[in-house]
């Protein structure tokens, strides 16, 4: 199984900050990675797929990139509505697996 | 409106069975792969399994933690997805989400239901 190690598990940031979340895969996944945002009591929402393609309707302050087995979600300027938990998921091989999540809280 | 609505959750004793349903609307259900994902309250997301569409003969994939106990099925004529859960364990307690694997998103999970809660306890 492919393991996804997400870091940090928690971060505290202010509105306007640039925020980076990292997801490290245990083996190559050929860009087959998605990022989701989940707010308390709600279902997750797809933000990015194919490592760097923004889902329709997602603000352009969200972006994704990859370097080898390290994949990154960046929020260029954190907005109040972005405080949430973020998960990565690999879609390269079964079983599909999620990272452990990164909770972004208000500093 | 594209929508997924789960039902069938509840309280069940260890060793028992439960069948979850998911009603899809607003899109051509038969075209899509469909997944189940679960989440223990306060914890992370866990992928449960997938059923492909008719073009792929409704083949299925499961996580090892549920393989042999859970069965995913679908009825395209009813626009419905199912999760039959047998031999339930306390560790199966979670919110279960019905999820669509997008055709234009490289099968990333683009539509989620609101979830249904399963509690396994004596």
JSON list of C-alpha atoms in Angstrom, two decimals:
[
{"chain": "A", "resi": 1, "resn": "UNK", "atom": "CA", "xyz": [0.00, 0.00, 0.00]},
{"chain": "A", "resi": 2, "resn": "UNK", "atom": "CA", "xyz": [1.13, 3.56, -0.68]},
{"chain": "A", "resi": 3, "resn": "UNK", "atom": "CA", "xyz": [1.56, 5.59, 2.50]},
{"chain": "A", "resi": 4, "resn": "UNK", "atom": "CA", "xyz": [1.00, 9.34, 2.46]},
{"chain": "A", "resi": 5, "resn": "UNK", "atom": "CA", "xyz": [2.72, 11.30, 5.20]},
{"chain": "A", "resi": 6, "resn": "UNK", "atom": "CA", "xyz": [1.16, 14.71, 5.55]},
{"chain": "A", "resi": 7, "resn": "UNK", "atom": "CA", "xyz": [2.87, 17.56, 7.40]},
{"chain": "A", "resi": 8, "resn": "UNK", "atom": "CA", "xyz": [2.37, 19.47, 9.50]},
{"chain": "A", "resi": 9, "resn": "UNK", "atom": "CA", "xyz": [-0.60, 17.86, 11.22]},
{"chain": "A", "resi": 10, "resn": "UNK", "atom": "CA", "xyz": [-1.53, 21.22, 12.65]},
{"chain": "A", "resi": 11, "resn": "UNK", "atom": "CA", "xyz": [-0.65, 24.78, 11.81]},
{"chain": "A", "resi": 12, "resn": "UNK", "atom": "CA", "xyz": [-1.66, 28.14, 13.17]},
{"chain": "A", "resi": 13, "resn": "UNK", "atom": "CA", "xyz": [-1.71, 31.04, 10.72]},
{"chain": "A", "resi": 14, "resn": "UNK", "atom": "CA", "xyz": [-3.12, 34.51, 10.22]},
{"chain": "A", "resi": 15, "resn": "UNK", "atom": "CA", "xyz": [-5.36, 35.90, 7.52]},
{"chain": "A", "resi": 16, "resn": "UNK", "atom": "CA", "xyz": [-3.15, 36.90, 4.60]},
{"chain": "A", "resi": 17, "resn": "UNK", "atom": "CA", "xyz": [-0.41, 34.38, 5.37]},
{"chain": "A", "resi": 18, "resn": "UNK", "atom": "CA", "xyz": [1.05, 32.06, 2.76]},
{"chain": "A", "resi": 19, "resn": "UNK", "atom": "CA", "xyz": [0.46, 28.50, 3.89]},
{"chain": "A", "resi": 20, "resn": "UNK", "atom": "CA", "xyz": [2.09, 25.31, 2.64]},
{"chain": "A", "resi": 21, "resn": "UNK", "atom": "CA", "xyz": [1.01, 21.74, 3.38]},
{"chain": "A", "resi": 22, "resn": "UNK", "atom": "CA", "xyz": [3.17, 18.82, 2.30]},
{"chain": "A", "resi": 23, "resn": "UNK", "atom": "CA", "xyz": [2.23, 15.25, 1.41]},
{"chain": "A", "resi": 24, "resn": "UNK", "atom": "CA", "xyz": [5.06, 12.75, 0.99]},
{"chain": "A", "resi": 25, "resn": "UNK", "atom": "CA", "xyz": [4.29, 9.50, -0.81]},
{"chain": "A", "resi": 26, "resn": "UNK", "atom": "CA", "xyz": [6.07, 6.25, 0.03]},
{"chain": "A", "resi": 27, "resn": "UNK", "atom": "CA", "xyz": [6.62, 5.63, -3.68]},
{"chain": "A", "resi": 28, "resn": "UNK", "atom": "CA", "xyz": [6.09, 7.40, -6.99]},
{"chain": "A", "resi": 29, "resn": "UNK", "atom": "CA", "xyz": [2.46, 8.20, -7.82]},
{"chain": "A", "resi": 30, "resn": "UNK", "atom": "CA", "xyz": [2.79, 9.95, -11.19]},
{"chain": "A", "resi": 31, "resn": "UNK", "atom": "CA", "xyz": [0.88, 13.07, -10.19]},
{"chain": "A", "resi": 32, "resn": "UNK", "atom": "CA", "xyz": [-2.14, 10.98, -9.18]},
{"chain": "A", "resi": 33, "resn": "UNK", "atom": "CA", "xyz": [-2.93, 13.02, -6.12]},
{"chain": "A", "resi": 34, "resn": "UNK", "atom": "CA", "xyz": [-5.90, 15.06, -4.98]},
{"chain": "A", "resi": 35, "resn": "UNK", "atom": "CA", "xyz": [-6.33, 17.62, -2.22]},
{"chain": "A", "resi": 36, "resn": "UNK", "atom": "CA", "xyz": [-9.54, 18.06, -0.24]},
{"chain": "A", "resi": 37, "resn": "UNK", "atom": "CA", "xyz": [-10.77, 20.64, 2.24]},
{"chain": "A", "resi": 38, "resn": "UNK", "atom": "CA", "xyz": [-13.07, 19.67, 5.10]},
{"chain": "A", "resi": 39, "resn": "UNK", "atom": "CA", "xyz": [-14.85, 22.01, 7.47]},
{"chain": "A", "resi": 40, "resn": "UNK", "atom": "CA", "xyz": [-16.33, 20.83, 10.78]},
{"chain": "A", "resi": 41, "resn": "UNK", "atom": "CA", "xyz": [-19.52, 18.83, 10.35]},
{"chain": "A", "resi": 42, "resn": "UNK", "atom": "CA", "xyz": [-19.28, 18.93, 6.56]},
{"chain": "A", "resi": 43, "resn": "UNK", "atom": "CA", "xyz": [-18.25, 16.53, 3.85]},
{"chain": "A", "resi": 44, "resn": "UNK", "atom": "CA", "xyz": [-14.86, 17.07, 2.20]},
{"chain": "A", "resi": 45, "resn": "UNK", "atom": "CA", "xyz": [-14.61, 19.21, -0.91]},
{"chain": "A", "resi": 46, "resn": "UNK", "atom": "CA", "xyz": [-12.28, 18.56, -3.83]},
{"chain": "A", "resi": 47, "resn": "UNK", "atom": "CA", "xyz": [-9.77, 21.37, -4.34]},
{"chain": "A", "resi": 48, "resn": "UNK", "atom": "CA", "xyz": [-7.08, 20.01, -6.64]},
{"chain": "A", "resi": 49, "resn": "UNK", "atom": "CA", "xyz": [-6.62, 16.85, -8.72]},
{"chain": "A", "resi": 50, "resn": "UNK", "atom": "CA", "xyz": [-3.82, 15.47, -10.82]},
{"chain": "A", "resi": 51, "resn": "UNK", "atom": "CA", "xyz": [-1.46, 17.12, -8.30]},
{"chain": "A", "resi": 52, "resn": "UNK", "atom": "CA", "xyz": [-1.86, 20.64, -9.69]},
{"chain": "A", "resi": 53, "resn": "UNK", "atom": "CA", "xyz": [-5.18, 21.07, -11.54]},
{"chain": "A", "resi": 54, "resn": "UNK", "atom": "CA", "xyz": [-7.62, 23.35, -9.78]},
{"chain": "A", "resi": 55, "resn": "UNK", "atom": "CA", "xyz": [-11.15, 21.97, -9.53]},
{"chain": "A", "resi": 56, "resn": "UNK", "atom": "CA", "xyz": [-13.81, 24.18, -11.13]},
{"chain": "A", "resi": 57, "resn": "UNK", "atom": "CA", "xyz": [-14.92, 26.95, -8.82]},
{"chain": "A", "resi": 58, "resn": "UNK", "atom": "CA", "xyz": [-11.96, 26.74, -6.43]},
{"chain": "A", "resi": 59, "resn": "UNK", "atom": "CA", "xyz": [-10.26, 30.10, -5.83]},
{"chain": "A", "resi": 60, "resn": "UNK", "atom": "CA", "xyz": [-6.94, 30.64, -7.56]},
{"chain": "A", "resi": 61, "resn": "UNK", "atom": "CA", "xyz": [-5.16, 31.28, -4.25]},
{"chain": "A", "resi": 62, "resn": "UNK", "atom": "CA", "xyz": [-5.04, 27.48, -3.96]},
{"chain": "A", "resi": 63, "resn": "UNK", "atom": "CA", "xyz": [-2.34, 25.70, -5.93]},
{"chain": "A", "resi": 64, "resn": "UNK", "atom": "CA", "xyz": [-0.66, 22.33, -6.03]},
{"chain": "A", "resi": 65, "resn": "UNK", "atom": "CA", "xyz": [2.81, 21.24, -7.05]},
{"chain": "A", "resi": 66, "resn": "UNK", "atom": "CA", "xyz": [5.04, 18.22, -6.92]},
{"chain": "A", "resi": 67, "resn": "UNK", "atom": "CA", "xyz": [8.70, 17.36, -6.76]},
{"chain": "A", "resi": 68, "resn": "UNK", "atom": "CA", "xyz": [9.29, 13.64, -6.97]},
{"chain": "A", "resi": 69, "resn": "UNK", "atom": "CA", "xyz": [7.33, 12.00, -4.17]},
{"chain": "A", "resi": 70, "resn": "UNK", "atom": "CA", "xyz": [6.74, 15.27, -2.32]},
{"chain": "A", "resi": 71, "resn": "UNK", "atom": "CA", "xyz": [3.51, 17.04, -3.16]},
{"chain": "A", "resi": 72, "resn": "UNK", "atom": "CA", "xyz": [2.49, 20.43, -1.89]},
{"chain": "A", "resi": 73, "resn": "UNK", "atom": "CA", "xyz": [-0.70, 22.39, -1.40]},
{"chain": "A", "resi": 74, "resn": "UNK", "atom": "CA", "xyz": [-0.18, 26.13, -1.16]},
{"chain": "A", "resi": 75, "resn": "UNK", "atom": "CA", "xyz": [-2.66, 28.81, -0.15]},
{"chain": "A", "resi": 76, "resn": "UNK", "atom": "CA", "xyz": [-1.13, 32.08, -1.32]},
{"chain": "A", "resi": 77, "resn": "UNK", "atom": "CA", "xyz": [-3.09, 34.39, 0.99]},
{"chain": "A", "resi": 78, "resn": "UNK", "atom": "CA", "xyz": [-5.12, 32.70, 3.69]},
{"chain": "A", "resi": 79, "resn": "UNK", "atom": "CA", "xyz": [-8.71, 33.84, 3.92]},
{"chain": "A", "resi": 80, "resn": "UNK", "atom": "CA", "xyz": [-11.11, 33.42, 6.88]},
{"chain": "A", "resi": 81, "resn": "UNK", "atom": "CA", "xyz": [-13.06, 30.74, 5.02]},
{"chain": "A", "resi": 82, "resn": "UNK", "atom": "CA", "xyz": [-9.90, 28.67, 4.51]},
{"chain": "A", "resi": 83, "resn": "UNK", "atom": "CA", "xyz": [-9.62, 27.63, 8.13]},
{"chain": "A", "resi": 84, "resn": "UNK", "atom": "CA", "xyz": [-10.31, 23.93, 7.83]},
{"chain": "A", "resi": 85, "resn": "UNK", "atom": "CA", "xyz": [-8.64, 20.53, 7.65]},
{"chain": "A", "resi": 86, "resn": "UNK", "atom": "CA", "xyz": [-6.89, 19.52, 4.45]},
{"chain": "A", "resi": 87, "resn": "UNK", "atom": "CA", "xyz": [-6.30, 15.98, 3.20]},
{"chain": "A", "resi": 88, "resn": "UNK", "atom": "CA", "xyz": [-4.29, 14.55, 0.34]},
{"chain": "A", "resi": 89, "resn": "UNK", "atom": "CA", "xyz": [-5.30, 11.32, -1.40]},
{"chain": "A", "resi": 90, "resn": "UNK", "atom": "CA", "xyz": [-3.38, 9.19, -3.86]},
{"chain": "A", "resi": 91, "resn": "UNK", "atom": "CA", "xyz": [-5.29, 7.75, -6.80]},
{"chain": "A", "resi": 92, "resn": "UNK", "atom": "CA", "xyz": [-2.36, 5.85, -8.32]},
{"chain": "A", "resi": 93, "resn": "UNK", "atom": "CA", "xyz": [-2.99, 2.40, -6.96]},
{"chain": "A", "resi": 94, "resn": "UNK", "atom": "CA", "xyz": [-5.40, 0.43, -4.82]},
{"chain": "A", "resi": 95, "resn": "UNK", "atom": "CA", "xyz": [-6.14, 0.70, -2.02]},
{"chain": "A", "resi": 96, "resn": "UNK", "atom": "CA", "xyz": [-6.57, 4.43, -2.45]},
{"chain": "A", "resi": 97, "resn": "UNK", "atom": "CA", "xyz": [-5.15, 6.13, 0.62]},
{"chain": "A", "resi": 98, "resn": "UNK", "atom": "CA", "xyz": [-5.44, 9.47, 2.37]},
{"chain": "A", "resi": 99, "resn": "UNK", "atom": "CA", "xyz": [-2.90, 11.46, 4.28]},
{"chain": "A", "resi": 100, "resn": "UNK", "atom": "CA", "xyz": [-3.52, 12.03, 7.96]},
{"chain": "A", "resi": 101, "resn": "UNK", "atom": "CA", "xyz": [-4.76, 15.59, 7.51]},
{"chain": "A", "resi": 102, "resn": "UNK", "atom": "CA", "xyz": [-3.56, 19.09, 8.31]},
{"chain": "A", "resi": 103, "resn": "UNK", "atom": "CA", "xyz": [-5.71, 21.30, 10.48]},
{"chain": "A", "resi": 104, "resn": "UNK", "atom": "CA", "xyz": [-5.29, 25.00, 9.73]},
{"chain": "A", "resi": 105, "resn": "UNK", "atom": "CA", "xyz": [-6.35, 27.20, 12.61]},
{"chain": "A", "resi": 106, "resn": "UNK", "atom": "CA", "xyz": [-6.46, 30.93, 13.23]},
{"chain": "A", "resi": 107, "resn": "UNK", "atom": "CA", "xyz": [-3.46, 32.38, 15.04]},
{"chain": "B", "resi": 1, "resn": "UNK", "atom": "CA", "xyz": [-28.42, 19.83, -8.80]},
{"chain": "B", "resi": 2, "resn": "UNK", "atom": "CA", "xyz": [-25.90, 17.04, -8.46]},
{"chain": "B", "resi": 3, "resn": "UNK", "atom": "CA", "xyz": [-26.62, 15.26, -5.21]},
{"chain": "B", "resi": 4, "resn": "UNK", "atom": "CA", "xyz": [-25.84, 12.14, -3.21]},
{"chain": "B", "resi": 5, "resn": "UNK", "atom": "CA", "xyz": [-27.99, 11.22, -0.23]},
{"chain": "B", "resi": 6, "resn": "UNK", "atom": "CA", "xyz": [-27.03, 8.39, 2.10]},
{"chain": "B", "resi": 7, "resn": "UNK", "atom": "CA", "xyz": [-29.37, 6.49, 4.38]},
{"chain": "B", "resi": 8, "resn": "UNK", "atom": "CA", "xyz": [-29.41, 3.35, 6.47]},
{"chain": "B", "resi": 9, "resn": "UNK", "atom": "CA", "xyz": [-27.01, 4.22, 9.24]},
{"chain": "B", "resi": 10, "resn": "UNK", "atom": "CA", "xyz": [-27.72, 3.39, 12.84]},
{"chain": "B", "resi": 11, "resn": "UNK", "atom": "CA", "xyz": [-26.74, 1.41, 15.90]},
{"chain": "B", "resi": 12, "resn": "UNK", "atom": "CA", "xyz": [-25.80, -2.24, 15.46]},
{"chain": "B", "resi": 13, "resn": "UNK", "atom": "CA", "xyz": [-24.20, -4.80, 17.75]},
{"chain": "B", "resi": 14, "resn": "UNK", "atom": "CA", "xyz": [-20.77, -6.24, 17.05]},
{"chain": "B", "resi": 15, "resn": "UNK", "atom": "CA", "xyz": [-21.08, -9.12, 14.61]},
{"chain": "B", "resi": 16, "resn": "UNK", "atom": "CA", "xyz": [-24.23, -7.66, 13.12]},
{"chain": "B", "resi": 17, "resn": "UNK", "atom": "CA", "xyz": [-25.05, -6.42, 9.65]},
{"chain": "B", "resi": 18, "resn": "UNK", "atom": "CA", "xyz": [-26.22, -3.18, 8.13]},
{"chain": "B", "resi": 19, "resn": "UNK", "atom": "CA", "xyz": [-26.94, -2.01, 4.59]},
{"chain": "B", "resi": 20, "resn": "UNK", "atom": "CA", "xyz": [-26.28, 1.57, 3.58]},
{"chain": "B", "resi": 21, "resn": "UNK", "atom": "CA", "xyz": [-27.93, 3.14, 0.57]},
{"chain": "B", "resi": 22, "resn": "UNK", "atom": "CA", "xyz": [-27.04, 6.18, -1.49]},
{"chain": "B", "resi": 23, "resn": "UNK", "atom": "CA", "xyz": [-29.48, 7.88, -3.84]},
{"chain": "B", "resi": 24, "resn": "UNK", "atom": "CA", "xyz": [-27.89, 9.82, -6.69]},
{"chain": "B", "resi": 25, "resn": "UNK", "atom": "CA", "xyz": [-29.51, 12.59, -8.69]},
{"chain": "B", "resi": 26, "resn": "UNK", "atom": "CA", "xyz": [-28.60, 15.36, -11.11]},
{"chain": "B", "resi": 27, "resn": "UNK", "atom": "CA", "xyz": [-26.11, 13.37, -13.18]},
{"chain": "B", "resi": 28, "resn": "UNK", "atom": "CA", "xyz": [-25.90, 10.21, -15.29]},
{"chain": "B", "resi": 29, "resn": "UNK", "atom": "CA", "xyz": [-25.16, 7.81, -12.45]},
{"chain": "B", "resi": 30, "resn": "UNK", "atom": "CA", "xyz": [-24.39, 4.87, -14.71]},
{"chain": "B", "resi": 31, "resn": "UNK", "atom": "CA", "xyz": [-21.39, 6.65, -16.25]},
{"chain": "B", "resi": 32, "resn": "UNK", "atom": "CA", "xyz": [-19.47, 6.98, -12.99]},
{"chain": "B", "resi": 33, "resn": "UNK", "atom": "CA", "xyz": [-17.33, 4.94, -10.66]},
{"chain": "B", "resi": 34, "resn": "UNK", "atom": "CA", "xyz": [-18.65, 5.27, -7.13]},
{"chain": "B", "resi": 35, "resn": "UNK", "atom": "CA", "xyz": [-16.81, 5.04, -3.81]},
{"chain": "B", "resi": 36, "resn": "UNK", "atom": "CA", "xyz": [-17.48, 4.74, -0.11]},
{"chain": "B", "resi": 37, "resn": "UNK", "atom": "CA", "xyz": [-15.26, 6.68, 2.28]},
{"chain": "B", "resi": 38, "resn": "UNK", "atom": "CA", "xyz": [-15.57, 6.63, 6.07]},
{"chain": "B", "resi": 39, "resn": "UNK", "atom": "CA", "xyz": [-14.44, 8.84, 8.91]},
{"chain": "B", "resi": 40, "resn": "UNK", "atom": "CA", "xyz": [-14.29, 8.11, 12.59]},
{"chain": "B", "resi": 41, "resn": "UNK", "atom": "CA", "xyz": [-15.52, 11.28, 14.35]},
{"chain": "B", "resi": 42, "resn": "UNK", "atom": "CA", "xyz": [-12.57, 13.55, 15.05]},
{"chain": "B", "resi": 43, "resn": "UNK", "atom": "CA", "xyz": [-10.24, 11.42, 12.91]},
{"chain": "B", "resi": 44, "resn": "UNK", "atom": "CA", "xyz": [-9.09, 11.29, 9.30]},
{"chain": "B", "resi": 45, "resn": "UNK", "atom": "CA", "xyz": [-10.63, 9.97, 6.11]},
{"chain": "B", "resi": 46, "resn": "UNK", "atom": "CA", "xyz": [-10.45, 6.28, 5.20]},
{"chain": "B", "resi": 47, "resn": "UNK", "atom": "CA", "xyz": [-11.24, 4.93, 1.76]},
{"chain": "B", "resi": 48, "resn": "UNK", "atom": "CA", "xyz": [-13.50, 1.87, 1.95]},
{"chain": "B", "resi": 49, "resn": "UNK", "atom": "CA", "xyz": [-13.96, 0.78, -1.64]},
{"chain": "B", "resi": 50, "resn": "UNK", "atom": "CA", "xyz": [-15.02, 1.45, -5.22]},
{"chain": "B", "resi": 51, "resn": "UNK", "atom": "CA", "xyz": [-17.34, 0.01, -7.82]},
{"chain": "B", "resi": 52, "resn": "UNK", "atom": "CA", "xyz": [-16.68, 0.76, -11.45]},
{"chain": "B", "resi": 53, "resn": "UNK", "atom": "CA", "xyz": [-19.30, 1.33, -14.09]},
{"chain": "B", "resi": 54, "resn": "UNK", "atom": "CA", "xyz": [-20.83, -1.14, -16.54]},
{"chain": "B", "resi": 55, "resn": "UNK", "atom": "CA", "xyz": [-18.09, -0.49, -19.09]},
{"chain": "B", "resi": 56, "resn": "UNK", "atom": "CA", "xyz": [-15.73, -2.11, -16.58]},
{"chain": "B", "resi": 57, "resn": "UNK", "atom": "CA", "xyz": [-18.20, -4.84, -15.70]},
{"chain": "B", "resi": 58, "resn": "UNK", "atom": "CA", "xyz": [-18.92, -3.34, -12.29]},
{"chain": "B", "resi": 59, "resn": "UNK", "atom": "CA", "xyz": [-15.59, -4.54, -10.93]},
{"chain": "B", "resi": 60, "resn": "UNK", "atom": "CA", "xyz": [-14.81, -3.60, -7.36]},
{"chain": "B", "resi": 61, "resn": "UNK", "atom": "CA", "xyz": [-11.89, -2.68, -5.14]},
{"chain": "B", "resi": 62, "resn": "UNK", "atom": "CA", "xyz": [-11.80, -2.76, -1.36]},
{"chain": "B", "resi": 63, "resn": "UNK", "atom": "CA", "xyz": [-9.54, -1.73, 1.45]},
{"chain": "B", "resi": 64, "resn": "UNK", "atom": "CA", "xyz": [-8.06, -4.72, 3.26]},
{"chain": "B", "resi": 65, "resn": "UNK", "atom": "CA", "xyz": [-9.78, -3.72, 6.50]},
{"chain": "B", "resi": 66, "resn": "UNK", "atom": "CA", "xyz": [-13.22, -4.45, 5.02]},
{"chain": "B", "resi": 67, "resn": "UNK", "atom": "CA", "xyz": [-12.50, -7.00, 2.30]},
{"chain": "B", "resi": 68, "resn": "UNK", "atom": "CA", "xyz": [-14.59, -10.12, 2.80]},
{"chain": "B", "resi": 69, "resn": "UNK", "atom": "CA", "xyz": [-16.97, -8.35, 5.18]},
{"chain": "B", "resi": 70, "resn": "UNK", "atom": "CA", "xyz": [-18.29, -5.43, 3.11]},
{"chain": "B", "resi": 71, "resn": "UNK", "atom": "CA", "xyz": [-19.81, -5.59, -0.36]},
{"chain": "B", "resi": 72, "resn": "UNK", "atom": "CA", "xyz": [-20.42, -2.64, -2.65]},
{"chain": "B", "resi": 73, "resn": "UNK", "atom": "CA", "xyz": [-23.17, -2.89, -5.24]},
{"chain": "B", "resi": 74, "resn": "UNK", "atom": "CA", "xyz": [-25.17, -0.56, -7.45]},
{"chain": "B", "resi": 75, "resn": "UNK", "atom": "CA", "xyz": [-28.45, -0.42, -9.31]},
{"chain": "B", "resi": 76, "resn": "UNK", "atom": "CA", "xyz": [-28.08, 1.90, -12.27]},
{"chain": "B", "resi": 77, "resn": "UNK", "atom": "CA", "xyz": [-31.80, 1.67, -13.04]},
{"chain": "B", "resi": 78, "resn": "UNK", "atom": "CA", "xyz": [-32.50, 3.12, -9.59]},
{"chain": "B", "resi": 79, "resn": "UNK", "atom": "CA", "xyz": [-29.51, 5.50, -9.52]},
{"chain": "B", "resi": 80, "resn": "UNK", "atom": "CA", "xyz": [-28.49, 3.88, -6.27]},
{"chain": "B", "resi": 81, "resn": "UNK", "atom": "CA", "xyz": [-25.32, 2.71, -4.58]},
{"chain": "B", "resi": 82, "resn": "UNK", "atom": "CA", "xyz": [-25.20, 0.27, -1.69]},
{"chain": "B", "resi": 83, "resn": "UNK", "atom": "CA", "xyz": [-22.81, -0.88, 1.00]},
{"chain": "B", "resi": 84, "resn": "UNK", "atom": "CA", "xyz": [-23.63, -4.20, 2.65]},
{"chain": "B", "resi": 85, "resn": "UNK", "atom": "CA", "xyz": [-21.69, -4.45, 5.90]},
{"chain": "B", "resi": 86, "resn": "UNK", "atom": "CA", "xyz": [-21.45, -7.82, 7.64]},
{"chain": "B", "resi": 87, "resn": "UNK", "atom": "CA", "xyz": [-19.52, -9.04, 10.67]},
{"chain": "B", "resi": 88, "resn": "UNK", "atom": "CA", "xyz": [-19.36, -5.48, 11.95]},
{"chain": "B", "resi": 89, "resn": "UNK", "atom": "CA", "xyz": [-16.71, -4.54, 14.49]},
{"chain": "B", "resi": 90, "resn": "UNK", "atom": "CA", "xyz": [-16.52, -1.65, 16.91]},
{"chain": "B", "resi": 91, "resn": "UNK", "atom": "CA", "xyz": [-13.76, -0.16, 14.76]},
{"chain": "B", "resi": 92, "resn": "UNK", "atom": "CA", "xyz": [-16.24, 0.17, 11.87]},
{"chain": "B", "resi": 93, "resn": "UNK", "atom": "CA", "xyz": [-17.98, 2.93, 13.81]},
{"chain": "B", "resi": 94, "resn": "UNK", "atom": "CA", "xyz": [-17.76, 5.99, 11.57]},
{"chain": "B", "resi": 95, "resn": "UNK", "atom": "CA", "xyz": [-19.57, 8.40, 9.32]},
{"chain": "B", "resi": 96, "resn": "UNK", "atom": "CA", "xyz": [-19.89, 6.76, 5.91]},
{"chain": "B", "resi": 97, "resn": "UNK", "atom": "CA", "xyz": [-19.82, 8.94, 2.80]},
{"chain": "B", "resi": 98, "resn": "UNK", "atom": "CA", "xyz": [-21.07, 7.99, -0.64]},
{"chain": "B", "resi": 99, "resn": "UNK", "atom": "CA", "xyz": [-18.77, 9.65, -3.16]},
{"chain": "B", "resi": 100, "resn": "UNK", "atom": "CA", "xyz": [-18.56, 10.08, -6.93]},
{"chain": "B", "resi": 101, "resn": "UNK", "atom": "CA", "xyz": [-15.26, 9.57, -8.73]},
{"chain": "B", "resi": 102, "resn": "UNK", "atom": "CA", "xyz": [-15.19, 12.31, -11.32]},
{"chain": "B", "resi": 103, "resn": "UNK", "atom": "CA", "xyz": [-14.88, 11.64, -15.04]},
{"chain": "B", "resi": 104, "resn": "UNK", "atom": "CA", "xyz": [-13.07, 14.93, -15.63]},
{"chain": "B", "resi": 105, "resn": "UNK", "atom": "CA", "xyz": [-11.00, 14.83, -12.43]},
{"chain": "B", "resi": 106, "resn": "UNK", "atom": "CA", "xyz": [-8.90, 11.73, -13.10]},
{"chain": "B", "resi": 107, "resn": "UNK", "atom": "CA", "xyz": [-11.25, 9.87, -10.74]},
{"chain": "B", "resi": 108, "resn": "UNK", "atom": "CA", "xyz": [-10.65, 12.24, -7.85]},
{"chain": "B", "resi": 109, "resn": "UNK", "atom": "CA", "xyz": [-13.70, 12.36, -5.58]},
{"chain": "B", "resi": 110, "resn": "UNK", "atom": "CA", "xyz": [-15.69, 15.33, -6.81]},
{"chain": "B", "resi": 111, "resn": "UNK", "atom": "CA", "xyz": [-19.16, 14.89, -5.29]},
{"chain": "B", "resi": 112, "resn": "UNK", "atom": "CA", "xyz": [-19.80, 13.79, -1.69]},
{"chain": "B", "resi": 113, "resn": "UNK", "atom": "CA", "xyz": [-22.93, 12.94, 0.18]},
{"chain": "B", "resi": 114, "resn": "UNK", "atom": "CA", "xyz": [-23.64, 14.38, 3.62]},
{"chain": "B", "resi": 115, "resn": "UNK", "atom": "CA", "xyz": [-22.75, 11.08, 5.32]},
{"chain": "B", "resi": 116, "resn": "UNK", "atom": "CA", "xyz": [-24.62, 8.57, 7.43]},
{"chain": "B", "resi": 117, "resn": "UNK", "atom": "CA", "xyz": [-23.46, 7.48, 10.88]},
{"chain": "B", "resi": 118, "resn": "UNK", "atom": "CA", "xyz": [-22.85, 3.86, 11.77]},
{"chain": "B", "resi": 119, "resn": "UNK", "atom": "CA", "xyz": [-22.30, 2.96, 15.41]},
{"chain": "B", "resi": 120, "resn": "UNK", "atom": "CA", "xyz": [-21.19, -0.56, 16.30]},
{"chain": "B", "resi": 121, "resn": "UNK", "atom": "CA", "xyz": [-21.63, -1.12, 20.00]},
{"chain": "B", "resi": 122, "resn": "UNK", "atom": "CA", "xyz": [-23.13, -3.58, 22.44]}
]
